[in-house]
Short mmCIF file of C-alpha atoms in Angstrom, two decimals:
data_model
loop_
_atom_site.label_atom_id
_atom_site.label_comp_id
_atom_site.label_asym_id
_atom_site.label_seq_id
_atom_site.Cartn_x
_atom_site.Cartn_y
_atom_site.Cartn_z
CA MET A 10 0.00 0.00 0.00
CA ILE A 11 1.28 3.44 -0.99
CA LEU A 12 0.18 6.75 0.51
CA VAL A 13 0.37 9.73 -1.87
CA THR A 14 0.37 13.14 -0.22
CA GLY A 15 -0.90 16.07 -2.27
CA ALA A 16 -3.01 13.60 -4.24
CA THR A 17 -5.00 16.30 -6.04
CA GLY A 18 -1.94 18.43 -6.84
CA THR A 19 0.21 18.70 -9.96
CA ILE A 20 2.48 15.73 -9.22
CA GLY A 21 0.28 13.81 -6.80
CA GLY A 22 -2.59 13.84 -9.27
CA GLU A 23 -0.39 12.37 -11.99
CA LEU A 24 1.01 9.82 -9.53
CA VAL A 25 -2.34 8.45 -8.34
CA ALA A 26 -3.39 8.18 -12.00
CA ALA A 27 -0.22 6.21 -12.80
CA LEU A 28 -0.65 3.93 -9.79
CA SER A 29 -4.31 3.36 -10.70
CA ALA A 30 -3.38 2.44 -14.26
CA ALA A 31 -0.80 -0.04 -12.97
CA GLY A 32 -3.23 -1.58 -10.50
CA THR A 33 -1.03 -0.62 -7.54
CA PRO A 34 -2.92 -0.30 -4.22
CA ALA A 35 -2.73 3.29 -3.01
CA ARG A 36 -4.38 5.99 -0.96
CA GLY A 37 -4.56 9.66 -1.82
CA LEU A 38 -4.19 12.09 1.06
CA VAL A 39 -6.60 15.02 0.79
CA ARG A 40 -8.08 17.56 3.18
CA ASP A 41 -11.68 16.72 2.27
CA PRO A 42 -12.39 13.31 0.68
CA ALA A 43 -15.95 14.38 -0.12
CA LYS A 44 -14.63 16.98 -2.54
CA ALA A 45 -11.83 14.86 -4.03
CA THR A 46 -12.17 12.60 -7.06
CA MET A 47 -9.69 9.73 -7.13
CA PRO A 48 -9.07 7.36 -10.07
CA PRO A 49 -10.25 3.74 -9.83
CA GLY A 50 -8.58 1.73 -7.07
CA ILE A 51 -7.33 4.79 -5.16
CA ASP A 52 -8.95 5.56 -1.82
CA ALA A 53 -9.17 9.16 -0.63
CA VAL A 54 -8.11 9.60 3.01
CA THR A 55 -8.12 12.68 5.22
CA GLY A 56 -5.07 14.31 6.73
CA ASP A 57 -3.09 17.51 7.16
CA LEU A 58 0.67 17.36 6.67
CA ASN A 59 1.09 20.23 9.13
CA ARG A 60 -0.56 18.03 11.78
CA PRO A 61 1.17 14.62 11.78
CA ASP A 62 -1.27 13.28 14.39
CA SER A 63 -4.05 13.64 11.79
CA LEU A 64 -2.38 11.00 9.57
CA THR A 65 -2.59 8.04 11.96
CA GLU A 66 -5.48 6.39 10.11
CA ALA A 67 -4.09 7.24 6.67
CA LEU A 68 -0.76 5.59 7.52
CA ASP A 69 -2.27 2.36 8.86
CA GLY A 70 -1.03 -0.56 6.75
CA VAL A 71 1.02 1.67 4.43
CA ASP A 72 4.39 0.45 3.14
CA SER A 73 5.61 3.45 1.12
CA LEU A 74 5.01 7.20 1.27
CA PHE A 75 5.21 9.89 -1.41
CA LEU A 76 5.95 13.04 0.55
CA LEU A 77 5.71 16.72 -0.37
CA PRO A 78 8.34 19.07 1.08
CA GLY A 79 8.14 22.12 3.28
CA TYR A 80 5.54 21.20 5.87
CA ASP A 81 5.79 21.67 9.63
CA ASN A 82 6.93 18.82 11.88
CA GLN A 83 8.23 16.57 9.09
CA THR A 84 10.53 14.77 11.53
CA GLU A 85 7.51 13.99 13.72
CA LEU A 86 5.60 12.76 10.67
CA LEU A 87 8.43 10.46 9.61
CA ASP A 88 8.72 9.07 13.15
CA LEU A 89 4.97 8.40 13.15
CA ALA A 90 5.26 6.69 9.77
CA LYS A 91 8.06 4.47 11.05
CA LYS A 92 6.02 3.45 14.09
CA ALA A 93 3.07 2.63 11.81
CA GLY A 94 5.25 0.11 9.96
CA LEU A 95 6.10 2.17 6.88
CA HIS A 96 9.66 1.67 5.65
CA ARG A 97 10.11 3.66 2.41
CA VAL A 98 9.66 7.37 1.65
CA VAL A 99 10.04 9.14 -1.69
CA LEU A 100 10.44 12.90 -1.22
CA LEU A 101 9.59 15.49 -3.85
CA SER A 102 12.35 18.10 -3.59
CA SER A 103 14.11 20.38 -6.09
CA ALA A 104 17.55 21.41 -7.30
CA ALA A 105 17.39 24.29 -4.80
CA ALA A 106 18.11 21.81 -2.01
CA ALA A 107 21.62 21.24 -3.34
CA LEU A 108 22.44 24.90 -2.68
CA GLU A 109 21.79 24.49 1.07
CA ASP A 110 21.26 28.26 1.20
CA MET A 111 19.54 28.92 4.52
CA ASP A 112 19.04 32.58 3.56
CA ASN A 113 16.95 31.57 0.54
CA ALA A 114 13.37 30.68 1.51
CA VAL A 115 12.91 28.00 -1.14
CA SER A 116 16.35 26.42 -0.73
CA ARG A 117 15.86 26.42 3.04
CA TYR A 118 12.63 24.45 3.14
CA MET A 119 13.82 22.02 0.47
CA THR A 120 17.11 21.47 2.32
CA LEU A 121 15.40 20.94 5.68
CA SER A 122 12.92 18.51 4.12
CA GLU A 123 15.75 16.47 2.61
CA ARG A 124 17.64 16.45 5.90
CA ALA A 125 14.57 15.18 7.76
CA VAL A 126 14.22 12.30 5.29
CA ARG A 127 17.92 11.44 5.29
CA GLU A 128 18.06 11.45 9.09
CA SER A 129 14.96 9.29 9.50
CA ASP A 130 15.18 5.53 9.99
CA LEU A 131 13.31 5.01 6.74
CA THR A 132 14.62 3.90 3.37
CA TRP A 133 14.51 6.97 1.13
CA THR A 134 14.70 8.27 -2.41
CA ILE A 135 14.81 11.99 -3.21
CA LEU A 136 13.44 13.45 -6.45
CA ARG A 137 14.83 16.77 -7.66
CA PRO A 138 12.81 17.81 -10.71
CA ARG A 139 13.46 21.07 -12.52
CA THR A 140 10.76 23.54 -13.59
CA PHE A 141 7.43 21.87 -14.38
CA MET A 142 6.19 22.17 -17.97
CA SER A 143 2.77 22.82 -16.45
CA ASN A 144 4.05 26.19 -15.23
CA ALA A 145 3.21 27.36 -18.75
CA LEU A 146 -0.40 27.44 -17.59
CA ARG A 147 0.46 30.66 -15.74
CA TRP A 148 0.24 32.38 -19.14
CA LEU A 149 -3.45 31.51 -19.54
CA PRO A 150 -4.79 34.94 -18.44
CA GLN A 151 -2.52 36.66 -20.95
CA LEU A 152 -3.43 34.26 -23.73
CA ALA A 153 -7.09 35.02 -23.07
CA GLU A 154 -6.37 38.69 -23.71
CA GLY A 155 -4.21 38.50 -26.82
CA ASP A 156 -1.18 37.09 -28.59
CA GLU A 157 1.60 38.92 -26.74
CA VAL A 158 2.91 37.12 -23.67
CA ARG A 159 5.03 38.84 -21.05
CA VAL A 160 7.69 36.40 -19.85
CA GLN A 161 9.79 36.56 -16.71
CA PHE A 162 13.53 35.80 -16.78
CA PRO A 163 13.54 35.72 -20.61
CA ASP A 164 17.20 34.69 -20.98
CA VAL A 165 17.08 31.75 -18.57
CA GLN A 166 17.08 28.24 -20.00
CA VAL A 167 15.40 25.47 -18.01
CA GLY A 168 15.24 21.73 -18.60
CA ALA A 169 11.49 21.79 -17.95
CA ILE A 170 9.91 18.42 -17.21
CA ASP A 171 6.43 16.99 -17.71
CA PRO A 172 4.79 16.31 -14.30
CA ALA A 173 3.71 12.94 -15.72
CA ASP A 174 7.39 12.01 -16.06
CA ILE A 175 8.04 12.98 -12.44
CA ALA A 176 5.12 10.77 -11.43
CA ALA A 177 6.42 7.89 -13.54
CA VAL A 178 9.78 8.06 -11.76
CA ALA A 179 8.08 8.37 -8.37
CA ALA A 180 5.99 5.27 -9.07
CA GLN A 181 9.13 3.27 -9.75
CA ALA A 182 10.94 4.63 -6.70
CA LEU A 183 8.02 3.82 -4.40
CA THR A 184 8.35 0.13 -5.20
CA GLY A 185 12.12 0.02 -4.65
CA GLY A 186 15.27 -0.15 -6.72
CA PHE A 187 16.39 3.44 -6.18
CA ASP A 188 16.84 3.48 -2.43
CA GLY A 189 19.36 5.98 -1.06
CA ARG A 190 19.56 7.88 -4.34
CA VAL A 191 18.96 11.48 -5.31
CA LEU A 192 17.32 11.49 -8.74
CA GLU A 193 17.86 14.65 -10.79
CA LEU A 194 14.94 14.99 -13.20
CA THR A 195 14.78 17.10 -16.37
CA GLY A 196 13.07 17.11 -19.71
CA PRO A 197 15.03 16.40 -22.90
CA TYR A 198 15.80 20.03 -23.82
CA ALA A 199 16.71 23.29 -22.10
CA LEU A 200 14.32 25.98 -23.31
CA ARG A 201 13.93 29.71 -22.79
CA PRO A 202 10.42 31.11 -22.21
CA ALA A 203 10.31 32.38 -25.80
CA ASP A 204 11.03 28.83 -27.02
CA GLN A 205 8.02 27.57 -25.08
CA ILE A 206 5.85 30.37 -26.45
CA ALA A 207 6.94 29.41 -29.98
CA VAL A 208 5.85 25.82 -29.35
CA LEU A 209 2.50 26.98 -28.00
CA ALA A 210 2.05 29.20 -31.07
CA GLU A 211 2.46 26.19 -33.34
CA VAL A 212 0.26 23.91 -31.25
CA LEU A 213 -2.51 26.50 -30.82
CA HIS A 214 -2.22 27.90 -34.36
CA ARG A 215 -1.86 31.43 -33.02
CA PRO A 216 0.71 34.18 -33.84
CA LEU A 217 2.02 34.30 -30.28
CA VAL A 218 5.04 36.46 -29.44
CA ALA A 219 7.03 36.65 -26.22
CA ARG A 220 8.01 39.98 -24.67
CA GLY A 221 10.80 39.62 -22.16
CA LEU A 222 10.39 41.51 -18.91
CA SER A 223 13.23 43.35 -17.23
CA THR A 224 14.35 42.24 -13.79
CA GLU A 225 12.47 45.15 -12.23
CA GLU A 226 9.30 44.30 -14.14
CA THR A 227 9.64 40.67 -13.12
CA LYS A 228 10.18 41.66 -9.50
CA ALA A 229 6.98 43.71 -9.54
CA GLU A 230 4.96 40.88 -11.09
CA LEU A 231 6.23 38.37 -8.56
CA ALA A 232 5.58 40.71 -5.64
CA ALA A 233 1.93 40.89 -6.68
CA THR A 234 1.49 37.13 -6.30
CA MET A 235 3.76 35.94 -3.47
CA PRO A 236 5.47 36.99 -0.21
CA GLN A 237 8.69 38.99 -0.51
CA HIS A 238 10.94 36.21 0.77
CA TYR A 239 9.85 34.04 -2.16
CA VAL A 240 10.35 36.93 -4.58
CA ASP A 241 13.91 37.25 -3.29
CA ALA A 242 14.42 33.51 -3.66
CA PHE A 243 13.41 33.42 -7.32
CA LEU A 244 15.41 36.54 -8.15
CA SER A 245 18.44 34.87 -6.61
CA PHE A 246 17.86 31.71 -8.64
CA PHE A 247 17.18 33.21 -12.03
CA ALA A 248 18.32 36.85 -12.05
CA ASP A 249 21.53 36.26 -10.08
CA GLY A 250 22.05 32.81 -11.59
CA THR A 251 22.54 30.83 -8.38
CA LEU A 252 20.41 27.93 -9.66
CA ASP A 253 21.34 25.87 -12.73
CA GLU A 254 18.25 24.41 -14.39
CA ALA A 255 19.77 24.20 -17.87
CA THR A 256 21.95 21.12 -17.31
CA LEU A 257 20.11 18.04 -18.55
CA HIS A 258 20.05 14.61 -16.91
CA PRO A 259 19.22 11.18 -18.40
CA THR A 260 17.43 9.97 -15.26
CA VAL A 261 13.89 9.69 -16.64
CA ARG A 262 15.06 7.33 -19.38
CA GLU A 263 17.22 5.35 -16.94
CA VAL A 264 14.34 4.85 -14.51
CA THR A 265 11.39 4.41 -16.87
CA GLY A 266 13.06 2.95 -19.95
CA ARG A 267 11.72 5.69 -22.23
CA ALA A 268 12.65 9.23 -23.18
CA PRO A 269 11.16 12.10 -21.19
CA HIS A 270 8.35 13.97 -22.90
CA THR A 271 9.17 17.07 -24.92
CA PHE A 272 7.45 20.39 -24.30
CA ASP A 273 5.75 19.93 -27.67
CA GLN A 274 4.26 16.64 -26.48
CA TRP A 275 3.12 18.19 -23.22
CA ALA A 276 1.56 21.17 -25.02
CA ARG A 277 -0.37 18.97 -27.45
CA GLU A 278 -1.60 16.79 -24.60
CA HIS A 279 -2.89 19.87 -22.77
CA ALA A 280 -3.92 22.02 -25.72
CA ALA A 281 -7.54 22.09 -24.55
CA ALA A 282 -6.49 23.94 -21.40
CA PHE A 283 -5.21 26.81 -23.57
CA ALA A 284 -8.33 27.10 -25.73
CA ARG A 285 -10.05 30.46 -25.44
#
């Protein structure tokens, strides 16, 4: 039995779908099972990762755990999981954890989450995916207004990865074979935002153009949507260049036996989401 935290989220949703398709027994952790729709064979269970004591029932009989990072009391949660008989945890982290920058809000919570898993008595695997291809959905409001898309950090290349590929790797790791490993996950190409916009233009049959924002413009846009400490974190990563997301890794192919999806494949699979 596998417990998937964040089962209605970007990665968790893809993971429960993959486990369902494979016929793997699993539970999806959600805040309100009555409002959650799980695929066939996946049971929705209630729990709050910030309150480990709320997961006692969800953890009963579970062998492996897919864990999201950055929640309170993760050490307590892992201890509870161990006492419940669970022995394997797969943590969703990011490349920011490798920086171990305690002054960077994102790097800090990723680093602390990895440390909690490494220091637990559980068998672990850590996943470090790069930027999600699904982040392109943030352009939907602009695409609804016209064909010009303002893009942040226009000169930064990222090896963006399909969330379905992250889930495919997670599904393999949850059943063993990659214990004690940190798996760096990327797509097959490093793309700039304008490259992604060009792909969307072709897929959507629209004359889309990308307009790169300055650092100050980007800072203002970010500040309108998130706390300042996260704004500072992303500026450090992509304006100051402290985070390398352009280097590509062959891990998806090594784990799954197939090539990672391209951004073109992802865009065609999700073209309906961009329809206006």
